[in-house]
Amino acid sequence: MNKLIFCCILLFLSFQNTISSQERSVYKDSLEMEKVIERSLYKAESIYSEKPIMAVIKVLDKKQGNIWGYWKSFTLLYLSYFYEQQKEPSKAKRALETAASLIESESEKTTEDYALLAYIQCLSIQYAKGMECGVLSTKSRNNAKRAVREDPDNLRGWLVLGVLDYFTPRQLGGKELCEEYFMKAIQLKARKSANPYRPGWGKPDAYQLLMDYYLECGEKGKARNVYQMAVKEFPDTKQWDKYGKEF
């Protein structure tokens, strides 16, 4: 996960020389893996088929190493989004379980691995029942805490801690620390380097959830300030559209 940019470019060039024409169609427009995966979801939504996402997974299946395992888990996370939209919760749950298992099987996890695993476990709670909800919540929180303990600048670790607290009812001790966690997340860089294989996801979500928290608390002025920061940093993000009338 922490390779030099030069090494990553060499790896990508080598990768381009060995992939098939089908694989080239997956990667043709961008070096950034997140954009590749996001586009596969948009395409899947437009044709009501998981095939574009599965094409990315097929490419990643052929690669060895931690970085490729990370992105395969991330792609499976997006596959779960697609299945949820298609009202196929059993398939969505299975995709998340597979994504989590991939990271758990990695012998040398990075802080980004722990943050992604925590996020996957957090999302899996919606498909759990009974005591399994508590088990997943604890696992998610522990992995997110480990991510930020080993790297305090891990934006995604703080995001997950904020999500867990935000969606926990107040009567159960929730909504006490989410403001602090989301504030930490939005103060950090989305991506620490120009390395196209490093993750950069999560910061818009931290902005959005912090806005939602302030609006729920009746603190519209604070929400407006966060909105202005979010629009300035991510002007083309559609997540802000729903707040236009609010402010």
mmCIF file of C-alpha atoms in Angstrom:
data_model
loop_
_atom_site.group_PDB
_atom_site.id
_atom_site.type_symbol
_atom_site.label_atom_id
_atom_site.label_comp_id
_atom_site.label_asym_id
_atom_site.label_seq_id
_atom_site.Cartn_x
_atom_site.Cartn_y
_atom_site.Cartn_z
ATOM 1 C CA MET A 1 0.000 0.000 0.000
ATOM 2 C CA ASN A 2 2.957 2.377 0.595
ATOM 3 C CA LYS A 3 4.914 1.818 -2.636
ATOM 4 C CA LEU A 4 6.755 4.650 -4.335
ATOM 5 C CA ILE A 5 4.840 6.339 -7.143
ATOM 6 C CA PHE A 6 7.590 5.418 -9.603
ATOM 7 C CA CYS A 7 7.264 1.731 -8.748
ATOM 8 C CA CYS A 8 3.495 1.925 -9.134
ATOM 9 C CA ILE A 9 3.835 3.458 -12.604
ATOM 10 C CA LEU A 10 6.237 0.708 -13.645
ATOM 11 C CA LEU A 11 3.831 -1.875 -12.254
ATOM 12 C CA PHE A 12 0.948 -0.334 -14.167
ATOM 13 C CA LEU A 13 2.911 -0.275 -17.438
ATOM 14 C CA SER A 14 3.846 -3.912 -16.947
ATOM 15 C CA PHE A 15 0.213 -4.692 -16.163
ATOM 16 C CA GLN A 16 -0.951 -2.935 -19.336
ATOM 17 C CA ASN A 17 1.370 -5.090 -21.436
ATOM 18 C CA THR A 18 -0.092 -8.334 -20.129
ATOM 19 C CA ILE A 19 -3.837 -7.766 -19.863
ATOM 20 C CA SER A 20 -6.328 -8.869 -22.493
ATOM 21 C CA SER A 21 -8.494 -6.591 -24.638
ATOM 22 C CA GLN A 22 -11.399 -7.198 -22.255
ATOM 23 C CA GLU A 23 -9.249 -6.086 -19.339
ATOM 24 C CA ARG A 24 -8.108 -2.999 -21.239
ATOM 25 C CA SER A 25 -11.745 -1.945 -21.544
ATOM 26 C CA VAL A 26 -11.926 -1.932 -17.746
ATOM 27 C CA TYR A 27 -8.829 0.238 -17.243
ATOM 28 C CA LYS A 28 -8.685 2.329 -20.403
ATOM 29 C CA ASP A 29 -9.639 5.736 -18.987
ATOM 30 C CA SER A 30 -7.912 6.095 -15.657
ATOM 31 C CA LEU A 31 -5.060 5.005 -13.471
ATOM 32 C CA GLU A 32 -7.140 5.578 -10.363
ATOM 33 C CA MET A 33 -8.680 2.323 -9.192
ATOM 34 C CA GLU A 34 -11.526 4.046 -7.378
ATOM 35 C CA LYS A 35 -12.689 5.721 -10.570
ATOM 36 C CA VAL A 36 -12.525 2.420 -12.436
ATOM 37 C CA ILE A 37 -14.658 0.742 -9.772
ATOM 38 C CA GLU A 38 -17.105 3.644 -9.502
ATOM 39 C CA ARG A 39 -17.636 3.629 -13.253
ATOM 40 C CA SER A 40 -18.310 -0.096 -13.179
ATOM 41 C CA LEU A 41 -21.126 0.525 -10.668
ATOM 42 C CA TYR A 42 -22.600 3.341 -12.782
ATOM 43 C CA LYS A 43 -22.522 1.082 -15.822
ATOM 44 C CA ALA A 44 -24.092 -1.786 -13.879
ATOM 45 C CA GLU A 45 -26.884 0.510 -12.726
ATOM 46 C CA SER A 46 -27.540 1.716 -16.262
ATOM 47 C CA ILE A 47 -27.923 -1.796 -17.702
ATOM 48 C CA TYR A 48 -29.392 -3.444 -14.578
ATOM 49 C CA SER A 49 -26.639 -6.063 -14.556
ATOM 50 C CA GLU A 50 -23.654 -6.775 -12.318
ATOM 51 C CA LYS A 51 -21.511 -7.728 -15.333
ATOM 52 C CA PRO A 52 -19.427 -4.503 -15.433
ATOM 53 C CA ILE A 53 -18.502 -4.948 -11.760
ATOM 54 C CA MET A 54 -17.753 -8.627 -12.254
ATOM 55 C CA ALA A 55 -15.426 -7.679 -15.133
ATOM 56 C CA VAL A 56 -13.310 -5.636 -12.716
ATOM 57 C CA ILE A 57 -13.275 -8.497 -10.213
ATOM 58 C CA LYS A 58 -12.178 -10.881 -12.967
ATOM 59 C CA VAL A 59 -9.173 -8.665 -13.722
ATOM 60 C CA LEU A 60 -8.235 -8.358 -10.048
ATOM 61 C CA ASP A 61 -8.556 -12.117 -9.533
ATOM 62 C CA LYS A 62 -5.467 -12.555 -11.707
ATOM 63 C CA LYS A 63 -3.278 -10.250 -9.639
ATOM 64 C CA GLN A 64 -1.205 -11.094 -6.583
ATOM 65 C CA GLY A 65 -0.415 -8.886 -3.621
ATOM 66 C CA ASN A 66 -2.017 -6.844 -0.879
ATOM 67 C CA ILE A 67 -2.909 -3.866 -3.054
ATOM 68 C CA TRP A 68 -4.946 -5.968 -5.469
ATOM 69 C CA GLY A 69 -6.705 -7.755 -2.625
ATOM 70 C CA TYR A 70 -7.658 -4.385 -1.172
ATOM 71 C CA TRP A 71 -9.231 -3.246 -4.418
ATOM 72 C CA LYS A 72 -11.007 -6.540 -4.944
ATOM 73 C CA SER A 73 -12.610 -6.139 -1.518
ATOM 74 C CA PHE A 74 -13.518 -2.577 -2.422
ATOM 75 C CA THR A 75 -15.085 -3.773 -5.685
ATOM 76 C CA LEU A 76 -17.094 -6.390 -3.795
ATOM 77 C CA LEU A 77 -18.301 -3.565 -1.546
ATOM 78 C CA TYR A 78 -19.611 -1.800 -4.642
ATOM 79 C CA LEU A 79 -21.149 -5.060 -5.819
ATOM 80 C CA SER A 80 -23.080 -5.138 -2.547
ATOM 81 C CA TYR A 81 -24.325 -1.583 -3.285
ATOM 82 C CA PHE A 82 -25.611 -2.782 -6.644
ATOM 83 C CA TYR A 83 -27.400 -5.787 -5.151
ATOM 84 C CA GLU A 84 -28.940 -3.626 -2.445
ATOM 85 C CA GLN A 85 -30.295 -1.263 -5.100
ATOM 86 C CA GLN A 86 -31.696 -4.250 -6.962
ATOM 87 C CA LYS A 87 -33.409 -5.391 -3.745
ATOM 88 C CA GLU A 88 -31.321 -8.551 -3.440
ATOM 89 C CA PRO A 89 -30.165 -8.342 0.204
ATOM 90 C CA SER A 90 -28.920 -11.938 0.409
ATOM 91 C CA LYS A 91 -26.515 -11.313 -2.473
ATOM 92 C CA ALA A 92 -25.475 -7.966 -0.976
ATOM 93 C CA LYS A 93 -24.709 -9.644 2.340
ATOM 94 C CA ARG A 94 -22.720 -12.404 0.634
ATOM 95 C CA ALA A 95 -20.646 -9.847 -1.301
ATOM 96 C CA LEU A 96 -19.775 -8.049 1.950
ATOM 97 C CA GLU A 97 -18.884 -11.318 3.675
ATOM 98 C CA THR A 98 -16.551 -12.234 0.814
ATOM 99 C CA ALA A 99 -14.977 -8.763 0.899
ATOM 100 C CA ALA A 100 -14.338 -9.019 4.638
ATOM 101 C CA SER A 101 -12.895 -12.522 4.348
ATOM 102 C CA LEU A 102 -10.389 -11.359 1.742
ATOM 103 C CA ILE A 103 -8.982 -8.695 4.044
ATOM 104 C CA GLU A 104 -9.058 -10.934 7.108
ATOM 105 C CA SER A 105 -6.990 -13.526 5.250
ATOM 106 C CA GLU A 106 -4.252 -10.979 4.529
ATOM 107 C CA SER A 107 -1.271 -11.762 6.789
ATOM 108 C CA GLU A 108 0.262 -8.265 6.713
ATOM 109 C CA LYS A 109 -2.558 -5.758 6.951
ATOM 110 C CA THR A 110 -2.044 -2.031 6.490
ATOM 111 C CA THR A 111 -3.991 0.658 8.318
ATOM 112 C CA GLU A 112 -6.028 1.129 5.139
ATOM 113 C CA ASP A 113 -6.899 -2.580 5.231
ATOM 114 C CA TYR A 114 -8.159 -2.207 8.800
ATOM 115 C CA ALA A 115 -10.191 0.889 7.871
ATOM 116 C CA LEU A 116 -11.812 -0.813 4.878
ATOM 117 C CA LEU A 117 -12.504 -3.961 6.889
ATOM 118 C CA ALA A 118 -14.113 -1.820 9.595
ATOM 119 C CA TYR A 119 -16.281 -0.099 6.995
ATOM 120 C CA ILE A 120 -17.381 -3.391 5.449
ATOM 121 C CA GLN A 121 -18.251 -4.787 8.883
ATOM 122 C CA CYS A 122 -20.136 -1.599 9.704
ATOM 123 C CA LEU A 123 -22.248 -1.911 6.543
ATOM 124 C CA SER A 124 -22.806 -5.617 7.227
ATOM 125 C CA ILE A 125 -24.693 -4.788 10.425
ATOM 126 C CA GLN A 126 -27.823 -3.972 8.400
ATOM 127 C CA TYR A 127 -28.022 -7.609 7.293
ATOM 128 C CA ALA A 128 -27.315 -9.122 10.718
ATOM 129 C CA LYS A 129 -29.752 -10.334 13.339
ATOM 130 C CA GLY A 130 -29.671 -10.548 17.117
ATOM 131 C CA MET A 131 -26.273 -10.865 18.763
ATOM 132 C CA GLU A 132 -24.525 -10.849 15.393
ATOM 133 C CA CYS A 133 -25.207 -7.102 15.196
ATOM 134 C CA GLY A 134 -23.277 -6.494 18.400
ATOM 135 C CA VAL A 135 -20.420 -8.743 17.297
ATOM 136 C CA LEU A 136 -20.049 -6.926 13.974
ATOM 137 C CA SER A 137 -20.273 -3.532 15.659
ATOM 138 C CA THR A 138 -17.493 -4.453 18.089
ATOM 139 C CA LYS A 139 -15.292 -5.852 15.321
ATOM 140 C CA SER A 140 -15.841 -2.771 13.199
ATOM 141 C CA ARG A 141 -15.045 -0.388 16.044
ATOM 142 C CA ASN A 142 -11.922 -2.327 17.049
ATOM 143 C CA ASN A 143 -10.583 -2.369 13.491
ATOM 144 C CA ALA A 144 -11.293 1.338 12.996
ATOM 145 C CA LYS A 145 -9.574 2.144 16.293
ATOM 146 C CA ARG A 146 -6.570 0.109 15.246
ATOM 147 C CA ALA A 147 -6.418 1.984 11.942
ATOM 148 C CA VAL A 148 -6.295 5.403 13.636
ATOM 149 C CA ARG A 149 -4.075 4.188 16.475
ATOM 150 C CA GLU A 150 -1.422 3.024 14.026
ATOM 151 C CA ASP A 151 -2.004 6.005 11.724
ATOM 152 C CA PRO A 152 -3.781 9.023 13.274
ATOM 153 C CA ASP A 153 -4.013 10.541 9.790
ATOM 154 C CA ASN A 154 -6.153 7.698 8.469
ATOM 155 C CA LEU A 155 -9.244 9.596 7.372
ATOM 156 C CA ARG A 156 -11.249 6.442 6.676
ATOM 157 C CA GLY A 157 -10.676 5.071 10.163
ATOM 158 C CA TRP A 158 -12.108 8.240 11.710
ATOM 159 C CA LEU A 159 -15.014 8.106 9.271
ATOM 160 C CA VAL A 160 -15.997 4.592 10.372
ATOM 161 C CA LEU A 161 -15.790 5.531 14.053
ATOM 162 C CA GLY A 162 -18.053 8.483 13.285
ATOM 163 C CA VAL A 163 -20.532 6.344 11.347
ATOM 164 C CA LEU A 164 -20.773 3.806 14.168
ATOM 165 C CA ASP A 165 -21.431 6.507 16.755
ATOM 166 C CA TYR A 166 -23.795 8.510 14.522
ATOM 167 C CA PHE A 167 -26.089 5.569 13.816
ATOM 168 C CA THR A 168 -26.136 4.350 17.410
ATOM 169 C CA PRO A 169 -29.288 5.659 19.175
ATOM 170 C CA ARG A 170 -28.697 8.287 21.859
ATOM 171 C CA GLN A 171 -30.359 6.088 24.458
ATOM 172 C CA LEU A 172 -27.650 3.509 23.782
ATOM 173 C CA GLY A 173 -24.827 6.026 24.092
ATOM 174 C CA GLY A 174 -24.662 7.103 20.469
ATOM 175 C CA LYS A 175 -24.237 10.547 18.869
ATOM 176 C CA GLU A 176 -21.756 11.561 21.551
ATOM 177 C CA LEU A 177 -18.488 11.446 19.610
ATOM 178 C CA CYS A 178 -19.485 11.487 15.951
ATOM 179 C CA GLU A 179 -18.986 15.256 15.622
ATOM 180 C CA GLU A 180 -15.403 14.910 16.867
ATOM 181 C CA TYR A 181 -14.692 11.953 14.584
ATOM 182 C CA PHE A 182 -16.172 13.577 11.474
ATOM 183 C CA MET A 183 -14.293 16.806 12.208
ATOM 184 C CA LYS A 184 -11.039 14.868 12.356
ATOM 185 C CA ALA A 185 -11.871 13.170 9.063
ATOM 186 C CA ILE A 186 -12.607 16.368 7.125
ATOM 187 C CA GLN A 187 -9.382 17.979 8.381
ATOM 188 C CA LEU A 188 -7.270 15.220 6.818
ATOM 189 C CA LYS A 189 -6.193 14.763 3.219
ATOM 190 C CA ALA A 190 -8.363 12.378 1.224
ATOM 191 C CA ARG A 191 -5.276 10.885 -0.414
ATOM 192 C CA LYS A 192 -1.821 11.202 1.093
ATOM 193 C CA SER A 193 0.045 11.014 -2.194
ATOM 194 C CA ALA A 194 -0.455 11.065 -5.942
ATOM 195 C CA ASN A 195 -0.125 7.279 -5.989
ATOM 196 C CA PRO A 196 -3.145 6.138 -8.057
ATOM 197 C CA TYR A 197 -3.342 2.879 -6.142
ATOM 198 C CA ARG A 198 -3.841 4.516 -2.729
ATOM 199 C CA PRO A 199 -7.445 4.955 -1.559
ATOM 200 C CA GLY A 200 -9.002 8.396 -1.422
ATOM 201 C CA TRP A 201 -12.620 7.582 -0.615
ATOM 202 C CA GLY A 202 -14.622 8.713 2.401
ATOM 203 C CA LYS A 203 -14.117 12.455 2.848
ATOM 204 C CA PRO A 204 -17.344 13.573 1.093
ATOM 205 C CA ASP A 205 -19.232 11.101 3.301
ATOM 206 C CA ALA A 206 -17.676 12.636 6.418
ATOM 207 C CA TYR A 207 -18.771 16.094 5.257
ATOM 208 C CA GLN A 208 -22.291 14.877 4.511
ATOM 209 C CA LEU A 209 -22.783 13.059 7.804
ATOM 210 C CA LEU A 210 -21.431 16.013 9.782
ATOM 211 C CA MET A 211 -23.925 18.279 7.997
ATOM 212 C CA ASP A 212 -26.736 15.837 8.750
ATOM 213 C CA TYR A 213 -25.687 15.699 12.406
ATOM 214 C CA TYR A 214 -25.718 19.495 12.753
ATOM 215 C CA LEU A 215 -29.098 19.780 11.024
ATOM 216 C CA GLU A 216 -30.540 17.131 13.341
ATOM 217 C CA CYS A 217 -29.241 19.141 16.301
ATOM 218 C CA GLY A 218 -30.778 22.350 14.925
ATOM 219 C CA GLU A 219 -27.364 23.936 14.359
ATOM 220 C CA LYS A 220 -27.988 25.227 10.860
ATOM 221 C CA GLY A 221 -25.141 27.752 11.004
ATOM 222 C CA LYS A 222 -22.563 25.033 11.639
ATOM 223 C CA ALA A 223 -24.122 22.878 8.949
ATOM 224 C CA ARG A 224 -23.883 25.778 6.487
ATOM 225 C CA ASN A 225 -20.190 26.257 7.286
ATOM 226 C CA VAL A 226 -19.500 22.573 6.631
ATOM 227 C CA TYR A 227 -21.506 22.760 3.418
ATOM 228 C CA GLN A 228 -19.397 25.655 2.181
ATOM 229 C CA MET A 229 -16.198 23.752 2.973
ATOM 230 C CA ALA A 230 -17.494 20.643 1.218
ATOM 231 C CA VAL A 231 -18.559 22.489 -1.941
ATOM 232 C CA LYS A 232 -15.225 24.285 -2.101
ATOM 233 C CA GLU A 233 -13.227 21.054 -1.830
ATOM 234 C CA PHE A 234 -15.523 18.841 -3.920
ATOM 235 C CA PRO A 235 -17.451 21.225 -6.218
ATOM 236 C CA ASP A 236 -18.628 18.526 -8.622
ATOM 237 C CA THR A 237 -19.974 16.109 -6.022
ATOM 238 C CA LYS A 238 -23.700 15.449 -6.408
ATOM 239 C CA GLN A 239 -24.051 14.676 -2.706
ATOM 240 C CA TRP A 240 -24.414 18.404 -2.025
ATOM 241 C CA ASP A 241 -27.420 18.910 -4.309
ATOM 242 C CA LYS A 242 -29.969 18.066 -1.627
ATOM 243 C CA TYR A 243 -28.552 20.751 0.684
ATOM 244 C CA GLY A 244 -28.923 23.602 -1.813
ATOM 245 C CA LYS A 245 -32.439 24.543 -0.652
ATOM 246 C CA GLU A 246 -31.465 24.049 2.985
ATOM 247 C CA PHE A 247 -28.853 26.817 2.787
#
